[in-house]
PDB file of C-alpha atoms in Angstrom:
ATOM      1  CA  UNK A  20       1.960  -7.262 -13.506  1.00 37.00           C
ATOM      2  CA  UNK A  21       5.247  -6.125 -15.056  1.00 38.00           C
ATOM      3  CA  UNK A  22       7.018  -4.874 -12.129  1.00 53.00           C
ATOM      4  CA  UNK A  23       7.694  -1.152 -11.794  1.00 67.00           C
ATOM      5  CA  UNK A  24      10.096  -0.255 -14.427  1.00 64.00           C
ATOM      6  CA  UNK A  25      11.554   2.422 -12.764  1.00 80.00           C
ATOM      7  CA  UNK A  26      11.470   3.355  -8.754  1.00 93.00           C
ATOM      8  CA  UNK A  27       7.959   4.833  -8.073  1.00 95.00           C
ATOM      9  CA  UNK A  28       6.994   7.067  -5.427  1.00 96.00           C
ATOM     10  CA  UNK A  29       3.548   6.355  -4.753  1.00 97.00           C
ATOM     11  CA  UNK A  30       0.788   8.806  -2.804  1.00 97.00           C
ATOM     12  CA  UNK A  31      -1.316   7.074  -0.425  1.00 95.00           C
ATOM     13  CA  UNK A  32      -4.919   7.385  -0.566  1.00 95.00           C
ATOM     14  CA  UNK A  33      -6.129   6.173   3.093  1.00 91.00           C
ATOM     15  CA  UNK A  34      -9.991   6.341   3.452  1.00 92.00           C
ATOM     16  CA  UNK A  35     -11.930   6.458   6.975  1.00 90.00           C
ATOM     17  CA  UNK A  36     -15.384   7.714   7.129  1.00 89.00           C
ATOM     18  CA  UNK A  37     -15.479   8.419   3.779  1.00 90.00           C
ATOM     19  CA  UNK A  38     -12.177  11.030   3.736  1.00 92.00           C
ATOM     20  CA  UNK A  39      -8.531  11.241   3.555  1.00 91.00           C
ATOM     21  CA  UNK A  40      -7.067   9.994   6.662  1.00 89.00           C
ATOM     22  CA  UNK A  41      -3.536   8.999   7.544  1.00 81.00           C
ATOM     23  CA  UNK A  42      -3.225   7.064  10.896  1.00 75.00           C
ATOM     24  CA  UNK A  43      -0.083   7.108  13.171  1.00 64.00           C
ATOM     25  CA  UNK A  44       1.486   4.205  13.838  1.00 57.00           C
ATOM     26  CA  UNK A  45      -1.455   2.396  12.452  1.00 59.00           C
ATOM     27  CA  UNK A  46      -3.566   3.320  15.550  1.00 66.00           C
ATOM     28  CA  UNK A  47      -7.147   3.634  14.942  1.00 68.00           C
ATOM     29  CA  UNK A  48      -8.737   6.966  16.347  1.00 68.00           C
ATOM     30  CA  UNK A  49      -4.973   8.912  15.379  1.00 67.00           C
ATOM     31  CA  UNK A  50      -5.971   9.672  12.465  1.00 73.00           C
ATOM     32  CA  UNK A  51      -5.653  13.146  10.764  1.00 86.00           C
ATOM     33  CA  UNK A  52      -8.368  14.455   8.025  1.00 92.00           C
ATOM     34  CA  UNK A  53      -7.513  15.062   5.094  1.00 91.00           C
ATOM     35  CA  UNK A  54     -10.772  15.810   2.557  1.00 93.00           C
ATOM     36  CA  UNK A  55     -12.275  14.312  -0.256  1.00 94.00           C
ATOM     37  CA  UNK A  56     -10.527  11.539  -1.683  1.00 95.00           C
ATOM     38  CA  UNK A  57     -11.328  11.900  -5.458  1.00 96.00           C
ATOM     39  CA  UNK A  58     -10.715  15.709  -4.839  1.00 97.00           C
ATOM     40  CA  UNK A  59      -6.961  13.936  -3.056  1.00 96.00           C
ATOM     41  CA  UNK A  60      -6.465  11.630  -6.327  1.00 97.00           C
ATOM     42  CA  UNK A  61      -6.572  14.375  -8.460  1.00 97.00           C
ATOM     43  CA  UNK A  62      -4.340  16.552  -6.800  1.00 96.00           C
ATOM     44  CA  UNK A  63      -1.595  14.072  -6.752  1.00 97.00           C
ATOM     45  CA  UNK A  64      -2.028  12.979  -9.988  1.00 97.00           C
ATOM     46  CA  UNK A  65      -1.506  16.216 -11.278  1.00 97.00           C
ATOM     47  CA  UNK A  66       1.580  16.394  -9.181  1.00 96.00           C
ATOM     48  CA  UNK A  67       3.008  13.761 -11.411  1.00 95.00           C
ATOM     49  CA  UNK A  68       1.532  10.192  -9.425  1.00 96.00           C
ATOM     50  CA  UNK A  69       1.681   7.183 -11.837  1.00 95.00           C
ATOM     51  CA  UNK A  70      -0.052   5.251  -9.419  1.00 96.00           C
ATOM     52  CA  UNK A  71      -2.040   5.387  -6.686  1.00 97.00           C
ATOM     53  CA  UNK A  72      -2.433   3.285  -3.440  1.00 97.00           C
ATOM     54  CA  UNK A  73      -6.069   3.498  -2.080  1.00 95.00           C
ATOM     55  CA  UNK A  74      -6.289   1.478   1.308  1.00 91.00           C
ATOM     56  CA  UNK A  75     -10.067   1.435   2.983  1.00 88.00           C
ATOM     57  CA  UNK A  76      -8.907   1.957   6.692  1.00 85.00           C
ATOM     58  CA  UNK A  77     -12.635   1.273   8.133  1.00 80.00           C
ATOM     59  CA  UNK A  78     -12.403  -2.030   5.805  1.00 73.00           C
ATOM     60  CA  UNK A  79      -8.772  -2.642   7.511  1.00 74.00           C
ATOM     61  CA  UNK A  80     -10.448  -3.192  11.036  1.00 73.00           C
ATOM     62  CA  UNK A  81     -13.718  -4.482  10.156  1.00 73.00           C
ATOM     63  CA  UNK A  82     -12.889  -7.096   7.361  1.00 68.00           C
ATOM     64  CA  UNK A  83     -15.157  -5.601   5.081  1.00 69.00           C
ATOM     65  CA  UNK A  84     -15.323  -2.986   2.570  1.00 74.00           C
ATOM     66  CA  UNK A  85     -16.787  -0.229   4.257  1.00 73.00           C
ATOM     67  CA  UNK A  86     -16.188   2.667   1.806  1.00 81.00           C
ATOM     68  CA  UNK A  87     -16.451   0.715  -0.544  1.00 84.00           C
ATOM     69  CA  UNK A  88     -18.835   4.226  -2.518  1.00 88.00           C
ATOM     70  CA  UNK A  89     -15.449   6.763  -1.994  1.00 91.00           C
ATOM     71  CA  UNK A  90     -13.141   3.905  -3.218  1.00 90.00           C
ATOM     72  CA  UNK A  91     -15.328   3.224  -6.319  1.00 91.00           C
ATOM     73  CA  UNK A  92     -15.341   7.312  -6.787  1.00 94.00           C
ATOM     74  CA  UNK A  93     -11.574   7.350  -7.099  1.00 94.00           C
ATOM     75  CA  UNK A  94     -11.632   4.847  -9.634  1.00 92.00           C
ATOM     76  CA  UNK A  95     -14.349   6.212 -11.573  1.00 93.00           C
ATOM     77  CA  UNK A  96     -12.673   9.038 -11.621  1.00 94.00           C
ATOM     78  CA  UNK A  97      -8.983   8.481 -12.416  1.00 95.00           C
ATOM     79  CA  UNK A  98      -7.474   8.259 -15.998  1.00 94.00           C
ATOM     80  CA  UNK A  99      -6.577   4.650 -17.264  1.00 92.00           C
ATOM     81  CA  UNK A 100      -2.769   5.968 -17.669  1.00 94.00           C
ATOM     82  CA  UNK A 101      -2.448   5.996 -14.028  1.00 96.00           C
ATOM     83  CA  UNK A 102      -2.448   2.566 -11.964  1.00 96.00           C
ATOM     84  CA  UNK A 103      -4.785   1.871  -8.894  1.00 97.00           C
ATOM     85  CA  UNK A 104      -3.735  -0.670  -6.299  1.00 97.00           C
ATOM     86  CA  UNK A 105      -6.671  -1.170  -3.166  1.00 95.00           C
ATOM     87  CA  UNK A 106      -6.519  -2.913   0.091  1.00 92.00           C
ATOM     88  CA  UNK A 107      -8.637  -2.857   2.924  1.00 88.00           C
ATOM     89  CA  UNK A 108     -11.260  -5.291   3.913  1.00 87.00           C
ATOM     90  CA  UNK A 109     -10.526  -7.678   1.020  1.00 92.00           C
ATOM     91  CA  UNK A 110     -11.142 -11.369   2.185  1.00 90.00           C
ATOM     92  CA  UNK A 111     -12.251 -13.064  -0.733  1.00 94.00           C
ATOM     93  CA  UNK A 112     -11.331 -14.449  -4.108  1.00 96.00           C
ATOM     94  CA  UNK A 113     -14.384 -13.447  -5.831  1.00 95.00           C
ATOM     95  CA  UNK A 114     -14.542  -9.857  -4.105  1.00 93.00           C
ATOM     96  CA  UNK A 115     -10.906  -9.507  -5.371  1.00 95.00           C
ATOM     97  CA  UNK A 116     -12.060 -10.196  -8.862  1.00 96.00           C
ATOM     98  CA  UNK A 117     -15.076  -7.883  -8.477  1.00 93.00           C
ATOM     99  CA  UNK A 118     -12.196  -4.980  -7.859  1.00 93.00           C
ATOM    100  CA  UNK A 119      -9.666  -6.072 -10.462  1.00 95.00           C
ATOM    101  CA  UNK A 120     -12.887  -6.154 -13.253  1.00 94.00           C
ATOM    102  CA  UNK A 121     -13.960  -2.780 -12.287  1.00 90.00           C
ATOM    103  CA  UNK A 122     -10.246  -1.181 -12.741  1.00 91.00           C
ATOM    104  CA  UNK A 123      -8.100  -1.698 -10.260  1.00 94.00           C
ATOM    105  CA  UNK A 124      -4.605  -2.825 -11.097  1.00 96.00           C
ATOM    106  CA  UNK A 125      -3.531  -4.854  -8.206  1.00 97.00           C
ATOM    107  CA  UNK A 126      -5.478  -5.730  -5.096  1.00 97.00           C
ATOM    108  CA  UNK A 127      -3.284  -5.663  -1.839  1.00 96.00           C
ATOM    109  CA  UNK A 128      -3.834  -8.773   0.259  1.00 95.00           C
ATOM    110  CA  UNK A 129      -2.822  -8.416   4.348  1.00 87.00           C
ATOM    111  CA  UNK A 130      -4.787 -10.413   6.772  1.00 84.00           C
ATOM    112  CA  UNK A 131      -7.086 -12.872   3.702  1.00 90.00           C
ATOM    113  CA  UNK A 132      -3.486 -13.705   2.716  1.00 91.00           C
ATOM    114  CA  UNK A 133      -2.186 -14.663   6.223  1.00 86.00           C
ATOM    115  CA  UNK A 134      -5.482 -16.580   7.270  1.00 88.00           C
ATOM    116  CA  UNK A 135      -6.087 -18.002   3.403  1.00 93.00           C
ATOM    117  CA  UNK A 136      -2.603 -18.456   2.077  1.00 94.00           C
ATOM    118  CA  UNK A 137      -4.257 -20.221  -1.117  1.00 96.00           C
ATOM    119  CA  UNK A 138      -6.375 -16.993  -1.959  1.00 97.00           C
ATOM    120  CA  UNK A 139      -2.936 -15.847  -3.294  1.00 97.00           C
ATOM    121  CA  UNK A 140      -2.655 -18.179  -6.181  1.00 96.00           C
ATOM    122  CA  UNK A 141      -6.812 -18.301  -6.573  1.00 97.00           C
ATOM    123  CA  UNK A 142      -6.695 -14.887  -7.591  1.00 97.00           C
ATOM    124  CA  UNK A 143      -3.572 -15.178  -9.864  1.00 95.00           C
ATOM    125  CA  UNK A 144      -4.645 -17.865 -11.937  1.00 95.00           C
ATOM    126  CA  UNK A 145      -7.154 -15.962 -13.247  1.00 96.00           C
ATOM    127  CA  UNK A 146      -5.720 -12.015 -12.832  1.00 97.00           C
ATOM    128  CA  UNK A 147      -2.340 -13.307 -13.609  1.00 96.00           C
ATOM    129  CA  UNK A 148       0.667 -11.039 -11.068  1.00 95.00           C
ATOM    130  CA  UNK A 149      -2.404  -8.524  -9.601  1.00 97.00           C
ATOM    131  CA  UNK A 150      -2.114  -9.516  -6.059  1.00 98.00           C
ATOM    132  CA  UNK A 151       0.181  -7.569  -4.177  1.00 98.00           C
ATOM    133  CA  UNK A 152       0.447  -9.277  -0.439  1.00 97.00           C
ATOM    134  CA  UNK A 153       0.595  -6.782   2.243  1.00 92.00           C
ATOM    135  CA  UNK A 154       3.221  -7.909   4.679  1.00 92.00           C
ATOM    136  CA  UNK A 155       2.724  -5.369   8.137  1.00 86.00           C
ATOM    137  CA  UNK A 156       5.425  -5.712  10.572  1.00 87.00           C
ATOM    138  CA  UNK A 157       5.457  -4.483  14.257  1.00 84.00           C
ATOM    139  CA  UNK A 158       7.925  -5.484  16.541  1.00 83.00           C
ATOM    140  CA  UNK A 159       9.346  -7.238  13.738  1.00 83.00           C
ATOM    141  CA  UNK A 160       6.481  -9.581  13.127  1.00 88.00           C
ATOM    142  CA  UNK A 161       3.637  -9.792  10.737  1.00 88.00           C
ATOM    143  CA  UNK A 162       0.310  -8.270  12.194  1.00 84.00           C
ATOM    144  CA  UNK A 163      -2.903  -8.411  10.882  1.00 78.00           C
ATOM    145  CA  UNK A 164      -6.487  -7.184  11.222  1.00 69.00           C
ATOM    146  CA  UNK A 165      -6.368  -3.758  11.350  1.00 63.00           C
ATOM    147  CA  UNK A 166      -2.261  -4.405  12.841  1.00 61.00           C
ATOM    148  CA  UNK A 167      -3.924  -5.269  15.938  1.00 69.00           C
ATOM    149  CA  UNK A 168      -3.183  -9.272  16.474  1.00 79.00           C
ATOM    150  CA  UNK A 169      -0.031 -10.610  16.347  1.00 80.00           C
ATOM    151  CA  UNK A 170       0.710 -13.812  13.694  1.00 82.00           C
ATOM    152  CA  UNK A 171       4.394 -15.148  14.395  1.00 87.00           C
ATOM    153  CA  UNK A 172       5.588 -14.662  10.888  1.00 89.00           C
ATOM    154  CA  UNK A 173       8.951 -13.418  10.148  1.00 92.00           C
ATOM    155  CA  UNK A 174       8.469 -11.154   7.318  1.00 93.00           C
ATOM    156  CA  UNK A 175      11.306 -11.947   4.953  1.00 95.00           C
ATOM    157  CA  UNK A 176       9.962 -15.487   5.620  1.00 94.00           C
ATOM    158  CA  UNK A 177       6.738 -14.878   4.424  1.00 94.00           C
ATOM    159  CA  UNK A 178       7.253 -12.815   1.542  1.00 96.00           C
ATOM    160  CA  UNK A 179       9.290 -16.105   0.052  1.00 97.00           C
ATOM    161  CA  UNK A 180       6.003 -17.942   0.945  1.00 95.00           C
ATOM    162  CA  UNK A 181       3.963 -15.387  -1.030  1.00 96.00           C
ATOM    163  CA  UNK A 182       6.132 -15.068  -3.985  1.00 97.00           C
ATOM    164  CA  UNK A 183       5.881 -18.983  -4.412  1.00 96.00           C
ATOM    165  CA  UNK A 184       1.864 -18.888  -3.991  1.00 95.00           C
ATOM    166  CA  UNK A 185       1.974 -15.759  -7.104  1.00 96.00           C
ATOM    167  CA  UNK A 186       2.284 -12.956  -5.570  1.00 97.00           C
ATOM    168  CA  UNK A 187       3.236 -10.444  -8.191  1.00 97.00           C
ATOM    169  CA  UNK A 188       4.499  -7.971  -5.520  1.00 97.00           C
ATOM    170  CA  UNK A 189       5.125  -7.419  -1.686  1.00 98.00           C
ATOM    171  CA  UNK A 190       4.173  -4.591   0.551  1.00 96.00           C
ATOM    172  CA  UNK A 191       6.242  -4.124   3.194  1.00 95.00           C
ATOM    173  CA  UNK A 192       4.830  -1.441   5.919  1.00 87.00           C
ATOM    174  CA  UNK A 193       6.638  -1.073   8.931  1.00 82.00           C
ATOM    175  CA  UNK A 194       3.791   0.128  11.727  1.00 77.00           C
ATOM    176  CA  UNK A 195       6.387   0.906  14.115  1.00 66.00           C
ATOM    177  CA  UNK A 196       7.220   3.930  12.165  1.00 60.00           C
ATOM    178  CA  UNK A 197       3.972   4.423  10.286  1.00 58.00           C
ATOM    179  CA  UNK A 198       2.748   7.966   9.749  1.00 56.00           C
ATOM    180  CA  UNK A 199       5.354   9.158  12.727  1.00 58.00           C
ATOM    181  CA  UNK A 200       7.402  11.202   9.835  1.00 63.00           C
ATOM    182  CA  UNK A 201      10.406   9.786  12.229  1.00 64.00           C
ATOM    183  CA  UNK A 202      12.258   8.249   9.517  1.00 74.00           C
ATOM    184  CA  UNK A 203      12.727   4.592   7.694  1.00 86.00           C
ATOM    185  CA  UNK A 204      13.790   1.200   9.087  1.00 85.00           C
ATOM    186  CA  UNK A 205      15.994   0.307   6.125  1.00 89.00           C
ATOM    187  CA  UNK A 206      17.516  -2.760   7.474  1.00 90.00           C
ATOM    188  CA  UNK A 207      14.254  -4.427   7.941  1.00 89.00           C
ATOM    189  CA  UNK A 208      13.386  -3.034   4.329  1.00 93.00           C
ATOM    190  CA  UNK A 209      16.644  -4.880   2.921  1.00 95.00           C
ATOM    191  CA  UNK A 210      15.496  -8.080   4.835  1.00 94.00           C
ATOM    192  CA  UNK A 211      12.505  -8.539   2.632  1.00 96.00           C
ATOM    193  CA  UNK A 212      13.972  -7.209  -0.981  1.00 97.00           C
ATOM    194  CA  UNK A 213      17.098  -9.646  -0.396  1.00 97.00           C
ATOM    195  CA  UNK A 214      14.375 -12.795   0.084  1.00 97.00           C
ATOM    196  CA  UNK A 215      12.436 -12.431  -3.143  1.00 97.00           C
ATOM    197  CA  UNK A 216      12.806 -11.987  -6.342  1.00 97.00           C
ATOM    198  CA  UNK A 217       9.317 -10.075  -6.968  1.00 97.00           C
ATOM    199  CA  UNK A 218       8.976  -6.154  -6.249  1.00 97.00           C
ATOM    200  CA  UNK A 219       8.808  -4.834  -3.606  1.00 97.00           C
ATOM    201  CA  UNK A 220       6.974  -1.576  -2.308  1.00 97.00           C
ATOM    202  CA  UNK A 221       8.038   0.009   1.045  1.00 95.00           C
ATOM    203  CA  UNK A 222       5.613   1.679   3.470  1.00 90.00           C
ATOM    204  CA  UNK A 223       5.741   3.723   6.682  1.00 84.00           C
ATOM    205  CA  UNK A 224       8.042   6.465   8.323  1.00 83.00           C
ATOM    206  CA  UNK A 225       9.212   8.174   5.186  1.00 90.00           C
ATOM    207  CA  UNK A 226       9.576  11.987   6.637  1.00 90.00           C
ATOM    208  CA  UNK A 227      12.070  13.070   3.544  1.00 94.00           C
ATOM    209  CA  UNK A 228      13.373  12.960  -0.069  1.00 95.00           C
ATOM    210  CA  UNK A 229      16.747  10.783   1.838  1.00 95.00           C
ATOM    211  CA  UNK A 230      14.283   8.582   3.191  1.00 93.00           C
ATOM    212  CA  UNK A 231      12.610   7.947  -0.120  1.00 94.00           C
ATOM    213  CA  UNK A 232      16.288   7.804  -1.979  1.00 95.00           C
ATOM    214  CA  UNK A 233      17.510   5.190   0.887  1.00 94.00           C
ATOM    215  CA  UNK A 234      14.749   3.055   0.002  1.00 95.00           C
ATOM    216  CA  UNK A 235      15.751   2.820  -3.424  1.00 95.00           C
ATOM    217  CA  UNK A 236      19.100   2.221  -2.568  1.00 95.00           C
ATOM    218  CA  UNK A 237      17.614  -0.982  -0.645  1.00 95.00           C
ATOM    219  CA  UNK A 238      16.366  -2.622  -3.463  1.00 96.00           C
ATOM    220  CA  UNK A 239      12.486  -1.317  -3.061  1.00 97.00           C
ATOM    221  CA  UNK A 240      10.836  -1.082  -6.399  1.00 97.00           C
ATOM    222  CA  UNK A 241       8.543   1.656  -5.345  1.00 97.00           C
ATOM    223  CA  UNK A 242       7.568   3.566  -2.182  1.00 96.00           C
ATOM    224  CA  UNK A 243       4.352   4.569  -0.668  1.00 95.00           C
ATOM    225  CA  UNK A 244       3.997   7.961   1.084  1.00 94.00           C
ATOM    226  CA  UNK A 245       1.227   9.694   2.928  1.00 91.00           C
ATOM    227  CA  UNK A 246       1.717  11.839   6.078  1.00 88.00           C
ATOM    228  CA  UNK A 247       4.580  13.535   4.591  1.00 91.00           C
ATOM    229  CA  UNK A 248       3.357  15.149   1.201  1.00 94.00           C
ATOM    230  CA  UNK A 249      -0.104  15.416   3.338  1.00 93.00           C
ATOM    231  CA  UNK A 250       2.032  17.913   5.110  1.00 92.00           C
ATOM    232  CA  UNK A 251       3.875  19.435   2.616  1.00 94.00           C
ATOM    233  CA  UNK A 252       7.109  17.683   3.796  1.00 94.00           C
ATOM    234  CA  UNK A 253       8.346  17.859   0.251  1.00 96.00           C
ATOM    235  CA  UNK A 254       6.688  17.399  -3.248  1.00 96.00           C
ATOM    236  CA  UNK A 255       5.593  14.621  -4.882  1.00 96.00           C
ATOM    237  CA  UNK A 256       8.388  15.951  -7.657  1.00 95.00           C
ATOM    238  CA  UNK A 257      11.105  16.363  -5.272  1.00 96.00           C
ATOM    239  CA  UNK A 258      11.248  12.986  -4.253  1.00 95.00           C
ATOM    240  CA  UNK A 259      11.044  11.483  -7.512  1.00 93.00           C
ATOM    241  CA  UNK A 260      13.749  13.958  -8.447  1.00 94.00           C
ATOM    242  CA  UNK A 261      15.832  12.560  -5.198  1.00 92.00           C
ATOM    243  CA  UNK A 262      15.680   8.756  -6.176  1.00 91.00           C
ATOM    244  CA  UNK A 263      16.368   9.604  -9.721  1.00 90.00           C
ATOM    245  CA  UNK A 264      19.977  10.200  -8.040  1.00 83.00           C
ATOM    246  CA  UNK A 265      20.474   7.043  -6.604  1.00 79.00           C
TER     247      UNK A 265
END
């Protein structure tokens, strides 16, 4: 993987049950509905989406791929211009491989990473910069399974951990403020860009066009949104437009 040439703003895909769902503060049974998620891909790629982040939320808690049939839909049904990263219930080397040969563009790594830490450079030796570790912080630690167990990690520590195992990229959600449209935790974004030299793509809280501008302004090479252009917060266009001006 390249990087991201310029600052992406990225719509979030989130599947439970087989729809659109976007969970607050990561909390399973908050979610909000939100249709068909090929019928979802297409709307935002329309709306000017060069990528797309698909997460399997069922796949999240149970540590397998659980809509696995709506994920492969989406991909199936997305042009090859527009880049697919997918995580969600993604524990193993060869399943990763399975993804990244059917299409996808990255695979995004959370708790296989944190248990497996070698799984990381498995994967990259053979789908060279395509893992993308997700790095979930609540209460300013890593969390993983589903953000419901606690691991000890710093995560500006373990980002430098994963960028020297290959990751080609680091997610960096912050739960506290997930899907809350309350707003960014920019320091803690900062934290994490100023530790690696990889990109990396912020997650959670992002209520407005400032919020995605500020997190170009902290050194994030992209930005994932859900809740708010679910809502109609602001366009997909409007907060391109907004980091443009950073």
């Amino acid at each position: 993987m390249s990087g991201f040439p310029e600052f992406e703003v990225i719509p979030a895909v989130d599947v439970q049950d087989g729809e659109v769902v976007q969970l607050v503060g990561g909390e399973r049974g908050t979610g909000k509905r939100y249709g068909d998620p090929v019928e979802a891909a297409d709307r935002w790629i329309e709306a000017g989406a060069e990528t797309l982040h698909l997460v399997d939320l069922d796949g999240a808690f149970e540590g397998e791929r659980v809509n696995a049939d709506a994920i492969e839909s989406v991909v199936r049904s997305v042009p090859d211009a527009v880049g697919l990263q997918l995580g969600g219930g993604i524990r193993t080397a060869e399943g990763a491989r399975e993804l990244l040969d059917m299409g996808l563009d990255r695979v995004i790594l959370g708790t296989a990473a944190v248990e497996t830490p070698e799984i990381v450079a498995e994967i990259d030796e053979s789908h060279p910069g395509s893992v993308v570790v997700s790095l979930d912080a609540k209460g300013g630690e890593v969390v993983v399974s589903g953000w419901t167990e606690g691991t000890g990690l710093d995560p500006a520590e373990a980002a430098t951990r994963y960028e020297e195992l290959g990751a080609g990229a680091i997610l960096f959600t912050n739960v506290d403020v997930e899907g809350q449209l309350a707003g960014i935790d920019r320091d803690a974004v900062e934290s994490v860009v100023d530790a690696v030299d990889v990109p990396v793509i912020a997650s959670g809280g992002v209520a407005t066009v400032e919020d995605a501008a500020a997190l170009k302004g902290a050194g994030a090479a992209a930005v994932v949104v859900g809740t708010a252009l679910y809502e109609g917060r602001f366009t997909l266009r409007e907060a391109q437009a907004a980091a443009e001006d950073v």
